[in-house]
XYZ file of C-alpha atoms in Angstrom:
493
model
C 0.000 0.000 0.000
C 2.960 2.312 0.543
C 3.639 2.262 -3.173
C 0.082 3.481 -3.811
C 0.636 6.419 -1.448
C 3.920 7.139 -3.233
C 1.963 7.166 -6.483
C -0.533 9.620 -4.976
C 2.283 11.853 -3.740
C 3.711 11.952 -7.282
C 0.292 12.884 -8.679
C -0.043 15.591 -5.990
C 3.308 17.204 -6.711
C 2.879 16.924 -10.488
C -0.612 18.371 -10.604
C -0.202 21.210 -8.133
C 2.553 23.558 -9.311
C 3.389 26.558 -7.232
C 1.040 29.387 -8.123
C -1.614 31.656 -6.484
C -4.373 29.617 -4.847
C -2.007 26.684 -4.579
C -3.568 25.259 -1.401
C -6.947 24.894 -3.067
C -5.332 23.287 -6.092
C -3.362 20.943 -3.840
C -6.532 19.914 -2.012
C -8.369 19.218 -5.244
C -5.431 17.341 -6.694
C -5.079 15.188 -3.569
C -8.792 14.419 -3.327
C -8.967 13.592 -7.011
C -5.942 11.356 -6.694
C -7.432 9.515 -3.700
C -10.687 8.921 -5.560
C -8.795 7.603 -8.566
C -6.688 5.371 -6.361
C -9.710 3.928 -4.553
C -11.608 3.421 -7.805
C -8.619 1.734 -9.399
C -8.054 -0.448 -6.342
C -11.670 -1.536 -6.306
C -11.610 -2.326 -10.006
C -8.378 -4.267 -9.669
C -9.642 -6.211 -6.664
C -12.900 -7.096 -8.380
C -11.010 -8.249 -11.441
C -8.725 -10.373 -9.308
C -11.574 -11.984 -7.384
C -13.466 -12.684 -10.589
C -10.566 -14.648 -12.028
C -9.704 -16.278 -8.717
C -6.250 -14.734 -8.589
C -4.508 -12.491 -6.118
C -3.926 -8.902 -7.211
C -0.311 -8.003 -6.630
C 0.939 -4.549 -5.704
C 2.833 -3.993 -9.025
C -0.348 -4.810 -10.960
C -2.293 -2.308 -8.908
C 0.317 0.407 -9.463
C 0.347 -0.274 -13.200
C -3.431 0.037 -13.379
C -3.325 3.285 -11.419
C -0.770 4.649 -13.875
C -2.973 3.667 -16.807
C -5.925 5.401 -15.183
C -3.867 8.539 -14.666
C -2.803 8.589 -18.322
C -6.373 8.146 -19.471
C -7.621 11.070 -17.409
C -4.831 13.453 -18.463
C -5.744 15.609 -15.474
C -2.439 17.464 -15.585
C -3.426 19.103 -18.877
C -5.524 22.243 -18.288
C -8.866 22.291 -20.038
C -9.265 24.519 -23.074
C -12.588 26.373 -23.366
C -14.841 24.702 -25.950
C -15.145 26.221 -29.419
C -18.122 28.430 -30.197
C -20.595 27.396 -32.875
C -20.044 29.949 -35.651
C -22.693 28.600 -38.040
C -24.495 31.500 -39.759
C -27.968 32.088 -38.383
C -29.599 31.636 -41.790
C -28.098 28.146 -42.110
C -28.999 27.273 -38.555
C -32.651 28.139 -39.147
C -32.816 26.395 -42.519
C -31.407 23.165 -41.102
C -33.123 23.276 -37.710
C -35.408 20.341 -38.512
C -32.589 17.935 -39.377
C -30.694 15.583 -37.119
C -27.232 16.607 -35.937
C -25.621 14.168 -38.371
C -27.364 15.500 -41.474
C -27.112 19.081 -40.270
C -23.329 18.730 -40.091
C -23.378 17.102 -43.562
C -25.160 20.048 -45.153
C -23.080 22.678 -43.351
C -19.830 21.009 -44.366
C -21.058 20.553 -47.935
C -22.196 24.149 -48.427
C -19.041 25.616 -46.909
C -16.872 23.213 -48.928
C -18.446 24.372 -52.190
C -17.956 27.984 -51.112
C -14.252 27.425 -50.313
C -13.646 25.602 -53.615
C -15.299 28.478 -55.500
C -13.090 31.025 -53.757
C -10.026 28.885 -54.470
C -10.748 28.765 -58.206
C -11.415 32.500 -58.199
C -7.971 33.095 -56.691
C -6.427 30.785 -59.296
C -8.074 32.913 -61.978
C -6.607 36.061 -60.390
C -3.090 34.724 -60.888
C -0.048 33.329 -59.135
C 0.625 36.399 -57.021
C -2.777 36.061 -55.363
C -2.070 32.367 -54.773
C 1.112 33.296 -52.927
C -0.804 35.795 -50.788
C -3.330 33.050 -50.044
C -0.585 30.675 -48.907
C 0.926 33.385 -46.687
C -2.477 34.157 -45.149
C -3.131 30.480 -44.426
C 0.311 30.154 -42.854
C -0.282 33.099 -40.498
C -3.741 31.846 -39.512
C -2.498 28.304 -38.813
C 0.325 29.716 -36.687
C -2.173 31.872 -34.809
C -4.453 28.909 -34.083
C -1.681 26.684 -32.708
C -0.099 29.461 -30.642
C -3.512 30.447 -29.274
C -4.045 26.899 -28.011
C -0.791 27.123 -26.055
C -1.734 30.529 -24.705
C -5.208 29.431 -23.640
C -3.939 26.245 -22.013
C -1.301 28.014 -19.910
C -2.903 31.440 -19.662
C -3.129 31.275 -15.855
C 0.638 31.408 -15.559
C 0.680 34.864 -17.160
C 3.991 34.260 -18.913
C 5.741 37.503 -19.891
C 6.282 38.243 -23.593
C 5.079 34.803 -24.699
C 2.725 35.931 -27.452
C 4.880 38.902 -28.469
C 7.972 36.740 -28.838
C 6.039 34.089 -30.755
C 4.931 36.612 -33.361
C 8.388 38.149 -33.446
C 9.937 34.768 -34.273
C 7.294 34.312 -36.985
C 8.365 37.593 -38.589
C 12.045 36.639 -38.355
C 11.563 33.239 -39.977
C 9.368 34.666 -42.738
C 11.913 37.389 -43.394
C 14.605 34.746 -43.807
C 12.638 32.408 -46.083
C 11.051 35.048 -48.269
C 14.353 36.889 -48.519
C 15.919 33.681 -49.786
C 13.131 33.394 -52.352
C 13.618 36.980 -53.540
C 17.377 36.481 -53.843
C 16.837 33.233 -55.741
C 14.165 34.271 -58.223
C 14.592 38.042 -58.409
C 18.385 38.218 -58.138
C 18.936 39.960 -61.472
C 16.237 42.533 -60.768
C 17.555 43.236 -57.277
C 21.110 43.707 -58.523
C 19.889 46.653 -60.577
C 18.629 48.418 -57.435
C 21.473 49.709 -55.306
C 19.264 50.240 -52.281
C 18.379 46.534 -52.264
C 21.850 45.135 -52.856
C 22.841 45.568 -49.200
C 19.793 43.631 -47.976
C 20.437 40.759 -50.387
C 24.175 40.605 -49.855
C 23.871 40.439 -46.044
C 20.448 38.818 -45.895
C 21.455 35.777 -43.848
C 23.466 37.842 -41.388
C 20.545 40.225 -40.886
C 18.181 37.281 -40.395
C 20.492 35.708 -37.823
C 20.862 39.031 -35.989
C 17.081 39.401 -35.799
C 16.739 35.879 -34.403
C 19.480 36.531 -31.842
C 17.595 39.602 -30.650
C 14.503 37.464 -30.033
C 16.618 34.784 -28.340
C 18.101 37.353 -25.952
C 14.653 38.783 -25.211
C 13.456 35.298 -24.307
C 16.365 34.773 -21.907
C 15.698 38.132 -20.262
C 12.010 37.244 -19.859
C 12.705 34.104 -17.797
C 10.936 34.221 -14.431
C 11.785 32.192 -11.356
C 9.494 29.192 -10.732
C 8.331 29.265 -14.362
C 11.573 28.295 -16.084
C 10.398 24.878 -17.215
C 7.069 26.137 -18.527
C 8.726 29.011 -20.397
C 11.072 26.589 -22.124
C 8.045 24.448 -22.977
C 6.522 27.476 -24.665
C 9.796 28.302 -26.413
C 9.825 24.798 -27.883
C 6.095 25.084 -28.675
C 6.752 28.202 -30.757
C 9.655 26.673 -32.676
C 7.810 23.446 -33.457
C 4.865 25.530 -34.668
C 7.228 27.483 -36.923
C 8.598 24.203 -38.267
C 5.106 22.925 -39.056
C 3.678 26.086 -40.597
C 6.360 28.409 -41.974
C 8.807 25.926 -43.454
C 6.048 23.904 -45.091
C 4.311 26.964 -46.531
C 7.687 28.096 -47.837
C 7.920 24.825 -49.751
C 4.439 25.474 -51.165
C 5.654 28.876 -52.374
C 8.761 27.244 -53.833
C 6.619 24.752 -55.737
C 4.522 27.609 -57.067
C 7.563 29.717 -57.950
C 8.946 26.905 -60.058
C 6.596 28.131 -62.773
C 7.530 31.828 -62.646
C 10.231 33.620 -64.612
C 10.552 37.319 -64.063
C 13.268 38.146 -66.581
C 12.678 37.559 -70.284
C 16.185 36.203 -70.806
C 15.670 33.603 -68.098
C 12.582 32.202 -69.805
C 14.665 30.760 -72.620
C 17.196 29.167 -70.341
C 15.160 27.912 -67.454
C 14.030 24.330 -66.930
C 10.415 25.246 -66.372
C 8.388 23.738 -63.540
C 4.726 24.540 -63.986
C 1.598 25.662 -62.220
C 0.193 22.175 -62.699
C 2.626 20.883 -60.112
C 1.117 23.309 -57.643
C -2.547 22.726 -58.455
C -2.558 18.939 -58.881
C -1.142 18.111 -55.398
C -3.365 20.608 -53.577
C -6.455 19.544 -55.513
C -5.634 15.873 -54.859
C -5.603 16.438 -51.102
C -8.884 18.351 -51.305
C -10.437 15.583 -53.410
C -9.218 12.894 -51.008
C -10.653 14.760 -48.029
C -14.057 15.198 -49.687
C -14.265 11.691 -51.155
C -13.171 10.024 -47.914
C -15.837 11.972 -46.016
C -18.570 11.012 -48.499
C -17.631 7.314 -48.599
C -17.267 7.226 -44.833
C -20.582 9.021 -44.274
C -22.625 6.660 -46.423
C -20.692 3.390 -46.289
C -18.398 3.672 -43.269
C -18.649 0.756 -40.873
C -15.097 -0.284 -39.959
C -13.038 2.118 -37.762
C -9.669 3.019 -39.236
C -7.671 4.493 -36.347
C -8.391 5.231 -32.695
C -7.001 8.768 -32.910
C -9.867 9.700 -35.214
C -12.903 7.511 -34.450
C -14.985 8.894 -37.345
C -12.427 7.746 -39.938
C -13.284 4.399 -41.521
C -11.608 1.933 -43.838
C -14.421 2.387 -46.340
C -13.781 6.111 -46.472
C -10.021 5.644 -46.670
C -10.187 3.161 -49.568
C -12.967 4.946 -51.438
C -11.228 8.286 -51.067
C -7.927 6.823 -52.253
C -9.326 5.327 -55.449
C -11.320 8.476 -56.203
C -8.267 10.681 -55.701
C -6.060 8.716 -58.111
C -8.770 8.814 -60.798
C -9.362 12.518 -60.187
C -5.655 13.366 -60.352
C -5.221 11.515 -63.635
C -8.203 13.270 -65.275
C -7.478 16.692 -63.753
C -3.862 16.657 -64.935
C -5.076 15.792 -68.452
C -7.236 18.906 -68.391
C -4.495 21.186 -67.032
C -1.883 19.976 -69.538
C -3.966 21.331 -72.423
C -3.869 24.976 -71.297
C -0.855 27.266 -71.487
C -2.062 29.215 -68.463
C -1.283 26.227 -66.260
C 1.809 24.770 -67.929
C 3.734 27.922 -68.898
C 5.825 29.960 -66.492
C 4.985 33.579 -65.836
C 7.182 35.829 -67.966
C 7.626 39.554 -67.541
C 7.485 41.503 -70.809
C 9.360 44.771 -70.480
C 7.916 46.004 -73.792
C 4.340 45.865 -72.501
C 5.186 46.143 -68.792
C 3.037 43.140 -67.899
C 3.223 39.440 -67.071
C 2.247 36.862 -69.682
C 1.959 33.061 -69.747
C 2.952 32.065 -73.261
C 5.497 29.414 -74.143
C 6.210 26.268 -76.106
C 5.182 23.489 -73.688
C 7.877 21.091 -72.569
C 7.826 17.429 -73.584
C 6.249 16.721 -70.221
C 3.113 18.467 -71.517
C 3.082 17.179 -75.068
C 0.855 14.278 -76.060
C 2.697 10.991 -76.549
C 1.746 7.473 -77.608
C 2.307 4.689 -75.073
C 2.018 0.925 -75.511
C -0.612 -0.736 -73.355
C 0.754 -3.615 -71.190
C -0.085 -7.070 -72.500
C -2.196 -7.921 -69.463
C -4.495 -4.940 -70.115
C -4.777 -5.249 -73.879
C -7.316 -8.055 -73.689
C -9.403 -6.058 -71.217
C -9.238 -2.633 -72.884
C -8.892 -3.799 -76.466
C -6.221 -1.135 -77.114
C -2.620 -1.650 -78.110
C -1.587 1.993 -77.675
C -2.940 4.972 -75.759
C -2.289 8.720 -76.097
C -1.609 10.659 -72.899
C 0.576 13.377 -71.414
C 3.741 12.293 -69.573
C 2.708 14.528 -66.679
C -0.258 12.253 -66.087
C 2.138 9.542 -64.949
C 3.555 11.925 -62.349
C 0.025 12.817 -61.263
C -0.548 9.169 -60.316
C 2.426 9.316 -57.929
C 1.217 12.604 -56.427
C -2.366 11.364 -56.030
C -1.222 8.089 -54.485
C 0.780 9.949 -51.856
C -2.178 12.245 -51.164
C -4.356 9.159 -50.622
C -2.050 6.931 -48.582
C 0.270 9.226 -46.632
C -1.517 12.589 -46.701
C -4.237 11.492 -44.222
C -1.552 10.854 -41.603
C -1.174 14.602 -41.338
C -4.818 14.642 -40.275
C -4.226 11.787 -37.812
C -1.310 13.724 -36.338
C -3.557 16.764 -35.910
C -6.236 14.580 -34.292
C -3.722 13.286 -31.767
C -2.628 16.837 -31.019
C -6.209 17.943 -30.410
C -6.927 14.955 -28.198
C -3.847 15.730 -26.127
C -5.312 19.136 -25.273
C -8.965 18.055 -25.095
C -10.196 20.182 -27.979
C -12.431 19.272 -30.882
C -11.044 21.728 -33.450
C -8.140 24.136 -33.689
C -10.583 27.040 -33.975
C -14.130 27.848 -35.100
C -13.211 29.894 -38.176
C -15.150 27.740 -40.675
C -18.550 26.388 -39.528
C -18.700 22.612 -39.764
C -14.980 22.365 -40.459
C -13.257 23.994 -37.499
C -10.158 26.113 -37.968
C -7.944 26.725 -40.959
C -5.440 24.219 -39.553
C -8.182 21.571 -39.517
C -8.538 21.958 -43.297
C -4.837 22.175 -44.153
C -3.265 19.621 -41.816
C -2.731 17.198 -44.725
C -1.468 19.876 -47.128
C 1.754 20.407 -45.196
C 2.924 16.828 -45.684
C 1.975 17.094 -49.352
C 4.020 20.273 -49.805
C 7.194 18.591 -48.575
C 6.619 15.525 -50.742
C 6.036 17.580 -53.903
C 9.214 19.588 -53.305
C 11.264 16.423 -52.768
C 9.602 14.714 -55.740
C 10.355 17.584 -58.116
C 13.985 17.881 -57.053
C 14.513 14.109 -57.206
C 12.680 13.018 -60.346
C 11.763 16.026 -62.483
C 13.964 19.062 -62.136
C 17.234 19.126 -64.045
C 20.119 21.607 -63.882
C 18.867 25.176 -63.754
C 20.876 27.448 -66.115
C 19.024 30.567 -64.950
C 20.488 30.387 -61.431
C 23.969 30.010 -62.880
C 23.345 32.982 -65.152
C 22.249 35.108 -62.207
C 25.492 34.337 -60.423
C 27.526 35.146 -63.534
C 25.824 38.499 -63.996
C 26.882 39.699 -60.539
C 30.576 38.906 -61.129
C 33.156 41.543 -61.978
C 33.817 42.048 -65.742
C 37.250 40.395 -65.448
C 35.710 37.350 -63.778
C 32.978 37.128 -66.404
C 35.578 37.254 -69.186
C 37.605 34.511 -67.511
C 34.493 32.307 -67.289
C 33.735 33.007 -70.947
C 37.230 31.998 -72.120
C 37.185 28.857 -69.981
C 33.784 27.810 -71.297
C 34.785 28.516 -74.909
C 37.931 26.399 -74.577
C 35.895 23.571 -73.081
C 33.366 23.672 -75.942
C 36.171 23.621 -78.533
C 37.726 20.566 -76.885
C 34.332 18.839 -76.952
C 33.987 19.583 -80.645
C 30.901 21.710 -80.146
C 32.648 24.852 -81.431
C 34.965 24.964 -84.437
C 38.647 25.575 -83.624
C 38.580 28.506 -86.031
C 36.485 30.355 -83.475
C 39.399 30.506 -81.053
C 40.553 33.952 -80.162
């Protein structure tokens, strides 16, 4: 029995940190612990008597530990989310059951979000980048707010201010890298910007150091551990949101060329590689919900009880078919497959180009096993459609694990949704938890299997060299081409 009291003492000290009103908290923690211990002991004893065996002290302690983990009493409760359903929808659906009411709310809002998404696509790539940045900031806000609401009673100094400061620092670093990478030639023509680009990484590091020092100065006695928890919370949130959204921007930028000379040299990566992955995740989410709603019977994972195997399989098959057909549609339009090119003559951006082989129709032989079924020996399709199968398969099989991860996070803090921004859906993070995994995969996939050497980046570096260095590079390259037989020896000197 002494071990049980030791267990209770551990619960007492763990659940009652030093803070105002500590005696009341200690009393509640101790009484709660005693009730749990008695309930667990009674359950264990009854189980032992039922099976005719003696309940040992280690077994009892283990069961008490399990009970403590199930209750998660050391995690402060987060206030429940507020129902933000518009009043007009609430009245229109008042006669339906909760299940069908949620179905209609989710369906209507989903159609609205898809419509807005296609409108932003129509408005161009710049608006898409602003959309990604807005989603990143809102997701960061939702995760940080959970931490603030959970530990608000501790009144930690500078926690929220420092979190937003680190967000600005990290965004400054990543977007500065993007500007230097894709707008290097333009920036080099502006003397006032050359300093920022040349010393960009040093400036970024100095800004981060300032925030680091402010955090150290904000440390308060008796709250050291909690403040370091929050410091880690902020940095993990930055890793999840900012770095992944930066990869989304990188994938989108792969189709943009801002200097007319670069358009002829660049290995172009297209808008389709931005739209197909995102649309595949959206399709998988919708299809899995529909199949699970109507046919779901078998639970898929304990972290998310509403997910079913029927929804997972049905959503996966639907997503692969959708990705294959959607990529066929996109490959036919220059707006989606051509990079954005800036025309200095007209002072505007255009999307006109000769599509790469990846977006030119080719004839493929049908495998022997399928010829008897389809009755075709050859089939015409775009090479990009083969890549779309890989992207859609990842969105179907691995993408949902981002949602499972988010479900585990929400269960850990006893919340249903990250926020109540979108009625029937929850917060922005609830809708984009799978997109972050997809963004990393697409970036790795492009760099590993699609993208070749990029002459435009090399050209940008050459253009910033001194004239003597440029001439030396020119002579070296010319000698190399002559030795390879590409240039005639008569062109020497």
